[in-house]
Coordinates of C-alpha atoms in Angstrom, one line a residue:
M286 CA -9.2 11.8 8.2
A287 CA -12.7 11.8 8.7
T288 CA -14.0 8.7 7.8
G289 CA -17.0 8.0 10.1
A290 CA -15.4 5.1 12.0
R291 CA -17.6 5.4 15.0
E292 CA -20.5 4.2 13.1
Y293 CA -19.1 0.6 13.3
S294 CA -18.9 -1.7 16.2
P295 CA -15.2 -2.7 17.9
A296 CA -15.4 -6.1 16.5
I297 CA -16.0 -4.7 12.7
E298 CA -13.2 -2.5 13.6
D299 CA -11.1 -5.2 14.7
Y300 CA -12.0 -7.1 11.7
L301 CA -11.2 -4.3 9.2
K302 CA -7.4 -3.5 11.0
A303 CA -6.8 -7.1 11.0
I304 CA -7.7 -7.6 7.2
H305 CA -5.4 -4.2 6.5
Q306 CA -2.4 -5.6 8.4
I307 CA -2.7 -9.5 7.0
A308 CA -2.9 -8.0 3.7
E309 CA 0.0 -5.8 4.1
A310 CA 2.1 -8.4 5.1
T311 CA 1.6 -10.7 2.3
G312 CA 1.9 -7.9 -0.3
G313 CA -2.0 -7.0 -1.0
A314 CA -3.0 -10.8 -1.4
P315 CA -6.6 -11.5 -0.7
V316 CA -6.8 -12.4 2.9
Q317 CA -8.0 -16.1 3.9
T318 CA -10.3 -17.1 6.5
Q319 CA -8.3 -19.0 8.2
A320 CA -5.6 -16.3 8.4
L321 CA -8.3 -13.7 9.8
A322 CA -9.2 -16.5 12.5
D323 CA -5.8 -17.3 14.0
R324 CA -5.4 -13.6 14.2
L325 CA -8.5 -12.8 16.1
A326 CA -8.7 -15.9 18.1
V327 CA -12.0 -16.7 16.8
S328 CA -13.7 -19.7 15.0
T329 CA -13.5 -19.9 11.4
A330 CA -17.6 -19.8 11.3
S331 CA -17.3 -16.5 13.1
V332 CA -15.0 -15.4 10.3
T333 CA -17.3 -16.2 7.8
G334 CA -20.2 -14.9 9.4
M335 CA -18.7 -11.2 9.8
M336 CA -17.2 -11.5 6.1
K337 CA -21.1 -11.7 4.7
K338 CA -21.5 -8.4 7.2
L339 CA -18.7 -6.8 6.1
D340 CA -19.6 -7.4 2.7
Q341 CA -23.0 -6.5 2.6
A342 CA -22.0 -3.2 4.2
G343 CA -19.6 -2.7 1.1
L344 CA -16.5 -2.9 3.6
V345 CA -14.9 -6.0 1.8
E346 CA -15.0 -8.0 -1.2
H347 CA -15.8 -11.3 -0.7
A348 CA -15.3 -14.3 -3.1
P349 CA -15.9 -17.8 -1.5
Y350 CA -12.7 -20.1 -0.9
R351 CA -10.7 -17.1 -2.3
G352 CA -10.5 -14.3 0.4
V353 CA -11.4 -10.9 1.0
I354 CA -9.8 -7.4 0.3
L355 CA -10.9 -4.2 1.6
T356 CA -12.7 -1.9 -0.6
R357 CA -11.7 2.0 -0.5
K358 CA -14.3 2.4 2.4
G359 CA -13.3 -0.5 4.4
E360 CA -9.6 0.5 3.7
A361 CA -10.2 4.1 5.2
V362 CA -12.2 3.0 8.6
A363 CA -9.2 0.6 9.3
L364 CA -6.1 3.2 8.6
E365 CA -8.5 5.8 11.1
I366 CA -8.4 2.9 13.9
L367 CA -4.6 2.1 13.0
R368 CA -3.9 5.9 13.5
H369 CA -5.8 5.8 17.0
H370 CA -4.0 2.9 17.7
R371 CA -0.4 3.7 17.1
L372 CA -1.0 7.9 18.3
L373 CA -2.3 5.9 21.7
E374 CA 0.6 3.9 21.9
L375 CA 3.3 6.6 21.5
Y376 CA 1.5 8.4 24.0
L377 CA 1.1 6.1 26.7
V378 CA 5.1 5.4 26.0
E379 CA 6.0 9.2 25.9
E380 CA 3.7 11.0 28.1
L381 CA 3.0 8.2 30.5
G382 CA 6.1 6.4 31.0
M383 CA 4.8 3.0 30.0
S384 CA 7.2 0.2 28.7
W385 CA 6.7 -0.4 25.0
E386 CA 5.7 -4.2 25.7
E387 CA 2.8 -3.0 27.8
V388 CA 0.8 -0.7 25.1
H389 CA -0.1 -2.7 22.7
A390 CA -3.2 -4.1 24.6
E391 CA -4.2 -0.7 26.0
A392 CA -4.4 0.8 22.9
D393 CA -6.2 -2.3 21.5
R394 CA -9.2 -1.2 24.3
L395 CA -8.5 2.6 23.6
E396 CA -8.6 3.1 20.1
H397 CA -12.4 2.3 19.6
V398 CA -13.6 5.0 21.9
I399 CA -11.5 7.8 21.6
S400 CA -12.9 11.0 19.5
E401 CA -11.6 12.4 16.6
G402 CA -10.9 15.7 18.5
L403 CA -8.9 13.8 21.1
E404 CA -7.2 12.2 18.4
E405 CA -6.0 15.3 17.1
R406 CA -5.0 16.7 20.6
I407 CA -2.9 13.6 21.0
A408 CA -0.9 14.2 17.4
A409 CA -0.5 17.8 18.4
A410 CA 1.0 17.0 21.7
L411 CA 3.2 14.5 20.4
G412 CA 4.8 16.8 17.5
D413 CA 2.1 15.1 14.5
P414 CA 4.8 12.2 14.9
H415 CA 5.1 9.4 11.8
R416 CA 6.0 6.3 13.8
D417 CA 5.0 4.5 17.1
P418 CA 7.0 3.2 19.5
H419 CA 7.4 -0.4 17.7
G420 CA 8.8 1.8 14.3
D421 CA 5.1 1.2 12.5
P422 CA 4.2 4.4 10.5
I423 CA 1.1 6.2 11.9
P424 CA -1.2 6.7 8.9
A425 CA -1.7 10.3 8.1
R426 CA -4.5 12.3 8.9
D427 CA -5.7 12.0 5.0
G428 CA -5.1 8.4 5.3
T429 CA -2.0 8.0 3.6
V430 CA 0.8 5.7 5.0
P431 CA 4.6 6.0 4.0
A432 CA 6.0 3.1 1.8
D433 CA 9.0 1.7 3.3
P434 CA 11.7 -0.4 1.4
S435 CA 12.7 -3.1 4.1
C436 CA 13.2 -6.4 4.4
R437 CA 12.7 -9.1 7.1
L438 CA 16.0 -9.6 9.3
A439 CA 15.7 -13.1 9.0
D440 CA 16.4 -12.4 5.2
A441 CA 19.4 -10.2 5.5
A442 CA 22.6 -11.5 4.2
P443 CA 26.1 -12.5 6.3
N444 CA 28.0 -9.4 6.7
A445 CA 25.2 -6.9 5.9
E446 CA 24.6 -3.8 8.0
V447 CA 21.7 -3.0 8.6
K448 CA 19.2 -0.7 10.7
I449 CA 15.8 -1.9 12.6
L450 CA 12.8 -0.3 11.2
R451 CA 10.2 -1.9 12.9
V452 CA 9.1 -4.9 15.4
S453 CA 6.0 -6.8 15.5
D454 CA 4.1 -5.7 18.7
R455 CA 2.0 -8.2 19.0
D456 CA 3.8 -10.6 21.6
S457 CA 4.7 -8.5 25.0
R458 CA 7.5 -11.1 25.7
L459 CA 9.2 -10.9 22.6
L460 CA 9.1 -7.0 22.9
R461 CA 10.7 -7.5 26.6
Y462 CA 13.3 -10.1 25.0
L463 CA 14.4 -7.8 22.0
A464 CA 14.4 -4.5 24.2
E465 CA 16.8 -6.7 26.5
R466 CA 19.3 -7.1 23.7
G467 CA 19.0 -3.8 22.3
L468 CA 16.9 -4.9 18.9
V469 CA 15.0 -1.7 18.8
P470 CA 13.8 0.7 16.4
G471 CA 16.6 2.9 15.0
A472 CA 19.3 0.2 16.4
A473 CA 22.3 -0.4 14.3
V474 CA 23.0 -4.3 13.5
R475 CA 25.6 -6.4 11.6
V476 CA 24.7 -9.7 10.8
A477 CA 27.4 -11.8 11.6
A478 CA 26.5 -15.4 10.6
V479 CA 23.2 -17.2 9.2
D480 CA 22.9 -20.9 10.0
E481 CA 19.8 -22.1 8.2
L482 CA 19.8 -25.8 9.1
A483 CA 20.1 -24.6 12.7
G484 CA 17.7 -22.2 12.1
T485 CA 19.5 -19.4 13.7
I486 CA 21.2 -15.9 13.0
T487 CA 24.3 -14.5 14.7
L488 CA 24.0 -10.4 15.1
V489 CA 26.5 -8.0 16.4
V490 CA 24.6 -5.0 18.3
G491 CA 26.3 -2.0 20.4
G492 CA 29.2 -4.4 20.2
A493 CA 27.8 -7.4 21.6
D494 CA 27.1 -10.7 19.6
C495 CA 23.6 -11.5 20.0
T496 CA 22.0 -15.2 18.3
L497 CA 18.2 -15.2 17.5
A498 CA 16.0 -17.6 16.5
L499 CA 15.4 -17.3 12.6
A500 CA 11.6 -17.1 13.4
T501 CA 12.3 -14.5 15.9
A502 CA 14.1 -12.6 13.1
G503 CA 11.4 -12.6 11.0
E504 CA 9.2 -10.2 13.3
I505 CA 11.8 -7.7 12.5
D506 CA 12.0 -5.3 9.6
V507 CA 15.1 -3.8 8.7
R508 CA 16.5 -1.4 5.9
A509 CA 20.3 -0.8 4.5

């Protein structure tokens, strides 16, 4: 997937990756300034200034008060960085023995500096994998990403039997909490009860009951 991603600064790559991920989570809707500011922990003024720069570079289409969408060029860079990030996460877990709650921050730092040659060596060493340790799909060399029919665990109906597909990797405390309860990609789960008034969902995982806040269950994607 040759995109020329090294032409851009780490800050630009971070913005493009964030736009892609927010749009992915919202069904492709234009990404708002505040959503980017929250995700990247920067001011809205900083986001506005960067959006103008990305627009001038042909990486986004920016309409004031409506948000931004990635151009084809911007999407290619975002997917290249995501490929680096997710391959690095898997390599750090599989080859270096790091825990899955540690690797996100490390991959955030390394994703900007590895060469395309090293990326390919990592992919080959791992057997050209399709998912990272958190279940996120790894973009292919040609920039394609497999579609995953899934829903949030928080939206699953009582008595539904589902398998965990992916979990959010942005909070190391959450990852540690889920791992302790066996809530990892590939785990089979039955929804025992949903209490919307209390804001909780009760699950059966490996024969044991587990109650989560619905907000926590919203960070987990599942499929039937």
